Amino acid sequence: MSQPVLEGTVEKIVRIVGNPHLANSLNHSISEAIESPNVHMGGGRDVWSIFETSLKAAIRDIENHELGKLFRRLIEYGPHNPDDPQAPTSDGETVLSDLECAQSVEFIYSHMINRFKGELAELLAMKPLIRLARDLVDAGELPSNIELFFGDIIQEKRARFNGGDSRVQWSGYAKGADGLMTCTMSRGTRSGKKALGICGVIEVKSMHRPMKSIEAQLKHHVNRMSGGLTLSEVEWDPADIVITRRTEKKSGEPVFVMVIPSKWKIDRSWSWEQDGDKRVMRFPEPSQPMTQDAVEKLGRNRWKVALAWSQEALNQAAYEMTFWYMSQVGEAIYGCKPLPKGWEGMSPGEAGYNAIKMMLYYIPLRIRYMRPAGLDREQLRRFRRRIDAKATRLYNVYCFGYPLGSDSREMLWPEDFSEETNTGDQAPHG
């Protein structure tokens, strides 16, 4: 790969994730996977195509979600005017009902951001996982013919139970483990193929979770493999799958690897500077990782990888990715219809940015009309408080950036920021 192409690739990733240091880390991790002949992942054989495949997988999941259309309607039509009466229903095509506004906030906050964050963590995890696998091979813990699979190319059967019948029935394939370490075993099988040895199972988290819950997920993936497995579109029958690792030195249960982000916080400092006749807010350069990828042995056949990038840094990048995606939705909407009055100087992408900020500003003004069925007074109060907090946080981050917007519980305004409020470690109203 020539250097100009590499630079162009990193720049394209920066425009989406907002942090050049993170873009470089993604580039290095993906490059390591490309250069490793025993590693398999979705996409082509260059950094951008693999990153883009991951990005499109998240977008496809968002657009195919039952609330994907609702999100597009939020950008294009938004909520009712704050002075309009209660809107318990909608036509399903244009302006959102009050409860649809609540659903759209939950969708952005809980699904879209987490989906992008998860893809970033999985891409960043490849480099330390490849190196861990090499070390385990060198130590005789894994066979020398190990193969690594990452991402959506791993598909496991869905388990289904009917009524009181305790027997598992297997249905179609769905996304499997985040990563697998496999080997081809020499013994034959009833189908005539060699057996597929499952030597290691990997679970990648973009946020902190108890190790016991991650281990339970890893065991669940192992159980699902008893229904069958597809790797890179090659289907393996349950009879051809052996859940074990065998080397010249030892054999035993597969390795379990748990990947989590680090815990360091991003810089929240800022300052006012004069730019000609304007006073502008300046922020520090985007954060570099404050640690390195770290591998720790938790016990027999159990390993933990702590990514160099922290949960908060991944959060920040995921917000940037959702904001970028909103510009893409804006281009799709306003590329074929007139811009709203007063927006004539904007590009379609800028209109998408502007639209989401405007809609998130209006949604809290409709909170009093949001009345889900079946909630008592206290449940309704908690529901409205949750939607208000999430909509406010989204608005603040999209208007003022993650360092200042993520901590505030109130909607922010430029006049909230004075030299006295700049503590350097948290946003005003935190």
Tab-separated table of C-alpha atoms in Angstrom:
chain	number	residue	atom	x	y	z
A	1	MET	CA	0.000	0.000	0.000
A	2	SER	CA	1.519	3.372	-0.998
A	3	GLN	CA	1.949	6.122	1.591
A	4	PRO	CA	-0.415	8.670	-0.093
A	5	VAL	CA	-3.247	6.110	-0.051
A	6	LEU	CA	-2.549	5.364	3.616
A	7	GLU	CA	-2.680	9.066	4.507
A	8	GLY	CA	-5.913	9.458	2.589
A	9	THR	CA	-7.403	6.512	4.418
A	10	VAL	CA	-6.551	7.904	7.848
A	11	GLU	CA	-7.955	11.309	6.905
A	12	LYS	CA	-11.224	9.717	5.789
A	13	ILE	CA	-11.498	7.861	9.088
A	14	VAL	CA	-10.758	11.080	11.012
A	15	ARG	CA	-13.711	12.802	9.323
A	16	ILE	CA	-15.971	10.108	10.752
A	17	VAL	CA	-14.534	9.450	14.245
A	18	GLY	CA	-13.241	12.977	14.901
A	19	ASN	CA	-9.921	11.988	16.474
A	20	PRO	CA	-6.709	11.592	14.423
A	21	HIS	CA	-5.006	9.538	17.150
A	22	LEU	CA	-7.924	7.104	17.234
A	23	ALA	CA	-7.901	6.950	13.431
A	24	ASN	CA	-4.214	6.033	13.522
A	25	SER	CA	-4.861	3.326	16.116
A	26	LEU	CA	-7.626	1.894	13.943
A	27	ASN	CA	-5.279	1.982	10.963
A	28	HIS	CA	-2.526	0.133	12.869
A	29	SER	CA	-4.915	-2.505	14.239
A	30	ILE	CA	-6.534	-3.205	10.873
A	31	SER	CA	-3.132	-3.226	9.157
A	32	GLU	CA	-1.869	-5.843	11.615
A	33	ALA	CA	-4.849	-8.022	10.750
A	34	ILE	CA	-4.294	-7.576	6.999
A	35	GLU	CA	-0.638	-8.514	7.309
A	36	SER	CA	-1.436	-11.686	9.297
A	37	PRO	CA	-2.181	-14.554	6.875
A	38	ASN	CA	-4.087	-16.507	9.509
A	39	VAL	CA	-6.583	-13.699	10.245
A	40	HIS	CA	-10.021	-13.519	8.620
A	41	MET	CA	-12.453	-10.585	8.731
A	42	GLY	CA	-15.128	-8.940	6.635
A	43	GLY	CA	-14.239	-6.490	3.873
A	44	GLY	CA	-11.410	-6.308	1.378
A	45	ARG	CA	-7.664	-6.341	1.866
A	46	ASP	CA	-7.036	-2.671	2.594
A	47	VAL	CA	-7.662	-0.563	5.683
A	48	TRP	CA	-10.422	1.634	4.299
A	49	SER	CA	-12.510	-1.201	2.869
A	50	ILE	CA	-12.392	-3.057	6.199
A	51	PHE	CA	-13.259	0.059	8.190
A	52	GLU	CA	-16.031	0.870	5.726
A	53	THR	CA	-17.410	-2.681	5.960
A	54	SER	CA	-17.595	-2.281	9.736
A	55	LEU	CA	-19.193	1.151	9.391
A	56	LYS	CA	-21.773	-0.104	6.897
A	57	ALA	CA	-22.623	-3.043	9.154
A	58	ALA	CA	-23.534	-0.586	11.923
A	59	ILE	CA	-25.492	1.638	9.523
A	60	ARG	CA	-27.326	-1.354	8.053
A	61	ASP	CA	-28.269	-2.482	11.544
A	62	ILE	CA	-29.559	1.023	12.317
A	63	GLU	CA	-31.550	1.351	9.094
A	64	ASN	CA	-33.009	-2.158	9.340
A	65	HIS	CA	-34.035	-1.635	12.952
A	66	GLU	CA	-37.746	-1.161	13.518
A	67	LEU	CA	-37.024	2.427	14.637
A	68	GLY	CA	-34.709	3.249	11.723
A	69	LYS	CA	-37.477	4.916	9.750
A	70	LEU	CA	-38.530	6.831	12.845
A	71	PHE	CA	-35.043	8.326	13.106
A	72	ARG	CA	-35.188	9.576	9.513
A	73	ARG	CA	-38.600	11.129	10.220
A	74	LEU	CA	-37.079	12.880	13.248
A	75	ILE	CA	-34.458	14.529	11.033
A	76	GLU	CA	-36.938	15.447	8.282
A	77	TYR	CA	-40.084	16.375	10.222
A	78	GLY	CA	-39.295	16.383	13.944
A	79	PRO	CA	-41.749	16.799	16.829
A	80	HIS	CA	-44.790	19.034	17.004
A	81	ASN	CA	-44.350	22.687	17.884
A	82	PRO	CA	-43.998	23.169	21.665
A	83	ASP	CA	-47.267	25.174	21.718
A	84	ASP	CA	-49.271	22.504	19.868
A	85	PRO	CA	-51.668	20.320	21.877
A	86	GLN	CA	-50.833	16.786	22.930
A	87	ALA	CA	-50.100	14.454	19.974
A	88	PRO	CA	-50.705	10.855	21.104
A	89	THR	CA	-50.648	9.468	17.537
A	90	SER	CA	-49.079	10.218	14.167
A	91	ASP	CA	-49.637	9.325	10.523
A	92	GLY	CA	-46.477	7.169	10.618
A	93	GLU	CA	-44.929	9.175	7.786
A	94	THR	CA	-44.368	12.802	8.841
A	95	VAL	CA	-44.363	14.680	12.192
A	96	LEU	CA	-43.672	12.438	15.173
A	97	SER	CA	-46.132	11.804	17.968
A	98	ASP	CA	-44.950	12.661	21.468
A	99	LEU	CA	-44.183	9.036	22.313
A	100	GLU	CA	-42.381	8.573	18.982
A	101	CYS	CA	-40.126	11.461	20.033
A	102	ALA	CA	-39.288	9.560	23.214
A	103	GLN	CA	-38.604	6.404	21.190
A	104	SER	CA	-36.284	8.279	18.832
A	105	VAL	CA	-34.242	9.684	21.738
A	106	GLU	CA	-33.874	6.205	23.244
A	107	PHE	CA	-32.905	4.842	19.820
A	108	ILE	CA	-30.087	7.367	19.295
A	109	TYR	CA	-28.834	7.177	22.866
A	110	SER	CA	-29.059	3.458	23.503
A	111	HIS	CA	-28.819	1.804	20.090
A	112	MET	CA	-27.022	4.029	17.574
A	113	ILE	CA	-24.228	5.209	19.864
A	114	ASN	CA	-23.659	1.733	21.291
A	115	ARG	CA	-23.648	0.194	17.818
A	116	PHE	CA	-20.909	2.496	16.545
A	117	LYS	CA	-18.957	2.178	19.784
A	118	GLY	CA	-19.038	-1.603	19.554
A	119	GLU	CA	-17.642	-1.596	16.017
A	120	LEU	CA	-14.751	0.659	17.083
A	121	ALA	CA	-13.863	-1.586	20.016
A	122	GLU	CA	-13.862	-4.711	17.831
A	123	LEU	CA	-11.555	-3.102	15.255
A	124	LEU	CA	-9.156	-1.824	17.930
A	125	ALA	CA	-9.099	-5.215	19.638
A	126	MET	CA	-7.694	-7.098	16.643
A	127	LYS	CA	-4.085	-5.980	17.130
A	128	PRO	CA	-3.668	-7.063	20.794
A	129	LEU	CA	-5.676	-10.244	20.156
A	130	ILE	CA	-3.437	-11.254	17.248
A	131	ARG	CA	-0.376	-10.706	19.416
A	132	LEU	CA	-1.893	-12.641	22.318
A	133	ALA	CA	-2.612	-15.561	19.992
A	134	ARG	CA	1.010	-15.544	18.784
A	135	ASP	CA	2.286	-15.552	22.367
A	136	LEU	CA	0.010	-18.473	23.279
A	137	VAL	CA	1.226	-20.427	20.250
A	138	ASP	CA	4.847	-19.754	21.222
A	139	ALA	CA	4.068	-20.932	24.772
A	140	GLY	CA	2.491	-24.142	23.474
A	141	GLU	CA	-0.949	-23.118	24.761
A	142	LEU	CA	-2.452	-22.999	21.250
A	143	PRO	CA	-1.713	-25.146	18.182
A	144	SER	CA	0.592	-23.714	15.552
A	145	ASN	CA	-2.080	-23.874	12.808
A	146	ILE	CA	-4.334	-21.429	14.626
A	147	GLU	CA	-6.755	-19.300	12.563
A	148	LEU	CA	-8.413	-16.138	13.867
A	149	PHE	CA	-11.871	-14.961	12.787
A	150	PHE	CA	-13.333	-11.561	13.672
A	151	GLY	CA	-16.700	-9.854	13.335
A	152	ASP	CA	-19.849	-10.652	11.405
A	153	ILE	CA	-18.224	-13.464	9.421
A	154	ILE	CA	-18.841	-15.568	12.565
A	155	GLN	CA	-22.437	-16.798	12.589
A	156	GLU	CA	-24.001	-19.111	15.167
A	157	LYS	CA	-27.403	-20.768	15.242
A	158	ARG	CA	-30.195	-19.244	17.329
A	159	ALA	CA	-31.461	-21.400	20.166
A	160	ARG	CA	-35.227	-21.695	20.481
A	161	PHE	CA	-37.410	-23.426	23.093
A	162	ASN	CA	-41.041	-24.413	22.546
A	163	GLY	CA	-43.336	-24.161	25.540
A	164	GLY	CA	-42.437	-26.581	28.298
A	165	ASP	CA	-40.121	-28.602	26.059
A	166	SER	CA	-36.608	-28.308	27.495
A	167	ARG	CA	-34.966	-29.529	24.281
A	168	VAL	CA	-33.251	-26.878	22.193
A	169	GLN	CA	-34.462	-26.297	18.662
A	170	TRP	CA	-32.103	-24.454	16.353
A	171	SER	CA	-33.291	-21.805	13.897
A	172	GLY	CA	-31.380	-19.564	11.462
A	173	TYR	CA	-27.929	-18.076	11.852
A	174	ALA	CA	-27.227	-14.829	13.709
A	175	LYS	CA	-24.124	-12.901	14.753
A	176	GLY	CA	-21.870	-15.090	16.849
A	177	ALA	CA	-18.894	-14.429	19.101
A	178	ASP	CA	-16.835	-11.307	18.442
A	179	GLY	CA	-13.831	-13.482	17.700
A	180	LEU	CA	-12.806	-17.126	17.428
A	181	MET	CA	-9.480	-18.944	17.497
A	182	THR	CA	-9.824	-22.156	15.485
A	183	CYS	CA	-7.704	-24.940	14.062
A	184	THR	CA	-8.254	-27.804	11.655
A	185	MET	CA	-7.967	-31.115	13.494
A	186	SER	CA	-6.479	-34.171	11.837
A	187	ARG	CA	-9.170	-36.663	12.791
A	188	GLY	CA	-11.908	-37.330	10.286
A	189	THR	CA	-15.617	-36.878	10.907
A	190	ARG	CA	-18.792	-38.591	9.810
A	191	SER	CA	-19.189	-36.057	7.011
A	192	GLY	CA	-15.742	-36.868	5.667
A	193	LYS	CA	-14.347	-33.434	6.533
A	194	LYS	CA	-11.653	-32.750	9.074
A	195	ALA	CA	-12.899	-31.426	12.383
A	196	LEU	CA	-12.950	-27.736	13.278
A	197	GLY	CA	-11.369	-27.198	16.670
A	198	ILE	CA	-12.646	-24.212	18.644
A	199	CYS	CA	-9.489	-23.258	20.538
A	200	GLY	CA	-10.518	-19.828	21.815
A	201	VAL	CA	-13.602	-17.653	22.116
A	202	ILE	CA	-13.426	-13.847	22.292
A	203	GLU	CA	-15.903	-11.286	23.615
A	204	VAL	CA	-15.212	-7.572	23.058
A	205	LYS	CA	-16.927	-4.902	25.167
A	206	SER	CA	-16.936	-1.167	24.519
A	207	MET	CA	-17.967	-0.468	28.113
A	208	HIS	CA	-17.103	-1.973	31.468
A	209	ARG	CA	-18.946	-5.113	32.479
A	210	PRO	CA	-18.376	-7.608	35.316
A	211	MET	CA	-16.038	-10.396	34.253
A	212	LYS	CA	-18.599	-12.991	35.366
A	213	SER	CA	-21.235	-11.639	32.974
A	214	ILE	CA	-18.739	-11.613	30.083
A	215	GLU	CA	-17.738	-15.193	30.869
A	216	ALA	CA	-21.419	-16.175	30.852
A	217	GLN	CA	-21.701	-14.714	27.341
A	218	LEU	CA	-18.642	-16.662	26.209
A	219	LYS	CA	-20.170	-19.891	27.524
A	220	HIS	CA	-23.431	-19.021	25.779
A	221	HIS	CA	-21.557	-18.740	22.462
A	222	VAL	CA	-20.007	-22.170	23.056
A	223	ASN	CA	-23.473	-23.611	23.692
A	224	ARG	CA	-24.822	-22.051	20.496
A	225	MET	CA	-22.033	-23.665	18.469
A	226	SER	CA	-23.581	-27.040	19.277
A	227	GLY	CA	-26.266	-26.045	16.770
A	228	GLY	CA	-23.801	-25.284	14.002
A	229	LEU	CA	-21.414	-22.561	12.895
A	230	THR	CA	-20.617	-20.532	9.781
A	231	LEU	CA	-17.170	-18.995	9.276
A	232	SER	CA	-16.610	-16.790	6.233
A	233	GLU	CA	-19.718	-18.345	4.643
A	234	VAL	CA	-18.381	-21.893	5.162
A	235	GLU	CA	-20.917	-23.893	7.156
A	236	TRP	CA	-19.792	-26.368	9.789
A	237	ASP	CA	-22.136	-29.108	10.957
A	238	PRO	CA	-22.269	-29.676	14.739
A	239	ALA	CA	-20.773	-33.152	14.231
A	240	ASP	CA	-17.666	-31.542	12.707
A	241	ILE	CA	-17.062	-29.075	15.550
A	242	VAL	CA	-14.846	-29.935	18.533
A	243	ILE	CA	-14.840	-27.461	21.432
A	244	THR	CA	-11.273	-27.967	22.628
A	245	ARG	CA	-7.689	-26.972	21.973
A	246	ARG	CA	-5.010	-29.565	21.406
A	247	THR	CA	-1.301	-29.021	21.079
A	248	GLU	CA	1.718	-31.289	21.337
A	249	LYS	CA	1.998	-30.346	25.001
A	250	LYS	CA	-1.567	-30.344	26.245
A	251	SER	CA	-5.261	-30.407	25.492
A	252	GLY	CA	-8.232	-28.956	27.290
A	253	GLU	CA	-11.064	-26.453	27.204
A	254	PRO	CA	-10.790	-23.462	24.873
A	255	VAL	CA	-9.217	-20.185	25.891
A	256	PHE	CA	-11.682	-17.461	26.908
A	257	VAL	CA	-10.565	-13.891	26.132
A	258	MET	CA	-12.418	-10.860	27.457
A	259	VAL	CA	-11.677	-7.435	25.948
A	260	ILE	CA	-12.654	-4.215	27.726
A	261	PRO	CA	-11.724	-0.521	27.314
A	262	SER	CA	-9.458	1.406	29.670
A	263	LYS	CA	-10.794	3.829	32.292
A	264	TRP	CA	-8.956	7.121	31.691
A	265	LYS	CA	-10.969	10.309	31.149
A	266	ILE	CA	-10.738	12.750	28.274
A	267	ASP	CA	-9.486	16.324	28.773
A	268	ARG	CA	-12.336	18.730	29.588
A	269	SER	CA	-10.332	21.967	29.579
A	270	TRP	CA	-11.193	24.869	27.259
A	271	SER	CA	-10.504	28.570	26.905
A	272	TRP	CA	-11.816	31.708	25.207
A	273	GLU	CA	-9.619	33.287	22.536
A	274	GLN	CA	-10.038	36.323	20.336
A	275	ASP	CA	-10.260	35.553	16.599
A	276	GLY	CA	-10.461	38.903	14.810
A	277	ASP	CA	-13.638	40.574	15.996
A	278	LYS	CA	-15.040	37.317	17.409
A	279	ARG	CA	-14.484	35.559	20.717
A	280	VAL	CA	-14.219	31.817	20.139
A	281	MET	CA	-13.982	28.812	22.413
A	282	ARG	CA	-10.834	26.723	22.030
A	283	PHE	CA	-10.435	23.110	23.070
A	284	PRO	CA	-7.327	20.942	23.473
A	285	GLU	CA	-6.332	18.599	20.709
A	286	PRO	CA	-8.236	15.284	20.695
A	287	SER	CA	-7.011	12.881	23.329
A	288	GLN	CA	-4.260	10.360	22.733
A	289	PRO	CA	-4.526	7.091	24.654
A	290	MET	CA	-3.009	7.448	28.103
A	291	THR	CA	-2.120	3.757	28.335
A	292	GLN	CA	-1.052	0.913	26.070
A	293	ASP	CA	-2.987	-2.240	25.245
A	294	ALA	CA	-2.503	-4.520	28.259
A	295	VAL	CA	-2.938	-8.297	28.528
A	296	GLU	CA	-3.582	-9.993	31.867
A	297	LYS	CA	-4.014	-13.660	32.720
A	298	LEU	CA	-7.063	-14.038	34.955
A	299	GLY	CA	-6.713	-17.736	35.649
A	300	ARG	CA	-6.579	-21.071	33.896
A	301	ASN	CA	-7.417	-20.468	30.213
A	302	ARG	CA	-8.823	-17.010	31.019
A	303	TRP	CA	-7.334	-13.798	29.645
A	304	LYS	CA	-8.293	-10.133	29.801
A	305	VAL	CA	-7.221	-7.514	27.261
A	306	ALA	CA	-7.552	-3.869	28.324
A	307	LEU	CA	-7.536	-1.636	25.258
A	308	ALA	CA	-5.351	1.456	25.175
A	309	TRP	CA	-8.491	3.458	24.367
A	310	SER	CA	-10.883	4.210	27.189
A	311	GLN	CA	-14.625	3.797	27.459
A	312	GLU	CA	-15.057	7.580	27.501
A	313	ALA	CA	-12.858	8.090	24.424
A	314	LEU	CA	-14.917	5.470	22.566
A	315	ASN	CA	-18.080	7.248	23.725
A	316	GLN	CA	-16.803	10.511	22.313
A	317	ALA	CA	-15.961	8.900	18.970
A	318	ALA	CA	-19.349	7.153	18.824
A	319	TYR	CA	-21.126	10.493	19.298
A	320	GLU	CA	-19.011	11.884	16.450
A	321	MET	CA	-20.013	8.925	14.277
A	322	THR	CA	-23.725	9.432	14.985
A	323	PHE	CA	-23.361	13.129	14.175
A	324	TRP	CA	-21.555	12.236	10.934
A	325	TYR	CA	-24.328	9.753	10.114
A	326	MET	CA	-26.915	12.489	10.612
A	327	SER	CA	-25.156	14.506	7.911
A	328	GLN	CA	-25.479	11.509	5.599
A	329	VAL	CA	-29.206	11.331	6.353
A	330	GLY	CA	-29.392	15.078	5.704
A	331	GLU	CA	-27.763	14.604	2.301
A	332	ALA	CA	-30.272	11.859	1.455
A	333	ILE	CA	-33.236	14.015	2.523
A	334	TYR	CA	-32.228	17.482	1.376
A	335	GLY	CA	-30.414	16.323	-1.733
A	336	CYS	CA	-33.813	15.841	-3.380
A	337	LYS	CA	-36.054	18.412	-1.670
A	338	PRO	CA	-35.762	22.155	-0.903
A	339	LEU	CA	-34.033	23.218	2.280
A	340	PRO	CA	-36.245	24.710	5.011
A	341	LYS	CA	-36.672	28.478	5.021
A	342	GLY	CA	-33.647	30.171	6.543
A	343	TRP	CA	-31.330	27.256	5.770
A	344	GLU	CA	-30.613	28.224	2.169
A	345	GLY	CA	-26.890	28.757	2.766
A	346	MET	CA	-26.383	25.254	4.141
A	347	SER	CA	-25.275	22.132	2.317
A	348	PRO	CA	-27.603	19.107	2.641
A	349	GLY	CA	-25.133	17.568	5.114
A	350	GLU	CA	-25.048	20.747	7.218
A	351	ALA	CA	-28.843	20.750	7.155
A	352	GLY	CA	-28.775	17.251	8.660
A	353	TYR	CA	-26.514	18.512	11.463
A	354	ASN	CA	-28.735	21.523	12.058
A	355	ALA	CA	-31.928	19.475	11.974
A	356	ILE	CA	-30.947	17.046	14.730
A	357	LYS	CA	-29.869	19.877	17.036
A	358	MET	CA	-33.131	21.715	16.434
A	359	MET	CA	-35.271	18.592	16.971
A	360	LEU	CA	-33.420	17.707	20.183
A	361	TYR	CA	-34.000	21.257	21.430
A	362	TYR	CA	-37.762	20.933	20.879
A	363	ILE	CA	-38.257	17.412	22.275
A	364	PRO	CA	-37.805	18.341	25.980
A	365	LEU	CA	-40.477	21.020	25.479
A	366	ARG	CA	-42.922	18.205	24.663
A	367	ILE	CA	-42.011	16.036	27.668
A	368	ARG	CA	-45.184	16.948	29.569
A	369	TYR	CA	-47.271	15.287	26.842
A	370	MET	CA	-45.466	11.957	26.911
A	371	ARG	CA	-47.797	9.453	28.602
A	372	PRO	CA	-46.956	5.783	27.946
A	373	ALA	CA	-49.860	3.496	28.810
A	374	GLY	CA	-49.784	1.518	32.031
A	375	LEU	CA	-47.421	3.713	34.060
A	376	ASP	CA	-48.328	4.948	37.524
A	377	ARG	CA	-47.440	8.467	38.597
A	378	GLU	CA	-43.935	7.636	39.860
A	379	GLN	CA	-43.102	5.510	36.817
A	380	LEU	CA	-44.289	8.317	34.545
A	381	ARG	CA	-42.111	10.816	36.406
A	382	ARG	CA	-39.043	8.603	36.030
A	383	PHE	CA	-39.799	7.978	32.361
A	384	ARG	CA	-40.064	11.690	31.557
A	385	ARG	CA	-36.942	12.488	33.571
A	386	ARG	CA	-34.989	9.814	31.658
A	387	ILE	CA	-36.081	11.081	28.230
A	388	ASP	CA	-35.385	14.686	29.231
A	389	ALA	CA	-31.879	13.792	30.477
A	390	LYS	CA	-31.001	11.827	27.339
A	391	ALA	CA	-32.351	14.420	24.911
A	392	THR	CA	-30.526	17.176	26.807
A	393	ARG	CA	-27.245	15.287	26.796
A	394	LEU	CA	-27.487	14.571	23.072
A	395	TYR	CA	-28.270	18.227	22.355
A	396	ASN	CA	-25.393	19.471	24.517
A	397	VAL	CA	-22.837	17.112	22.975
A	398	TYR	CA	-23.882	17.904	19.400
A	399	CYS	CA	-23.818	21.658	20.104
A	400	PHE	CA	-20.788	21.988	22.396
A	401	GLY	CA	-18.795	18.771	21.942
A	402	TYR	CA	-18.437	15.730	24.163
A	403	PRO	CA	-16.047	17.175	26.799
A	404	LEU	CA	-18.426	20.014	27.682
A	405	GLY	CA	-21.775	18.462	26.829
A	406	SER	CA	-21.543	14.987	28.319
A	407	ASP	CA	-21.623	15.987	32.000
A	408	SER	CA	-24.327	18.630	31.973
A	409	ARG	CA	-27.807	17.815	33.214
A	410	GLU	CA	-29.237	21.093	31.899
A	411	MET	CA	-29.415	22.424	28.363
A	412	LEU	CA	-26.320	24.537	27.743
A	413	TRP	CA	-26.009	27.985	26.178
A	414	PRO	CA	-22.887	29.926	25.115
A	415	GLU	CA	-23.334	32.337	28.030
A	416	ASP	CA	-22.968	29.394	30.436
A	417	PHE	CA	-19.266	29.363	29.678
A	418	SER	CA	-17.121	31.963	31.384
A	419	GLU	CA	-13.514	31.850	32.505
A	420	GLU	CA	-14.776	31.176	36.035
A	421	THR	CA	-16.581	27.979	35.000
A	422	ASN	CA	-13.509	26.488	33.305
A	423	THR	CA	-12.186	24.119	35.955
A	424	GLY	CA	-10.303	22.014	33.435
A	425	ASP	CA	-11.821	18.737	34.565
A	426	GLN	CA	-15.589	18.934	34.123
A	427	ALA	CA	-18.233	20.840	32.253
A	428	PRO	CA	-20.478	23.479	33.812
A	429	HIS	CA	-23.634	22.203	35.514
A	430	GLY	CA	-21.940	18.800	35.922
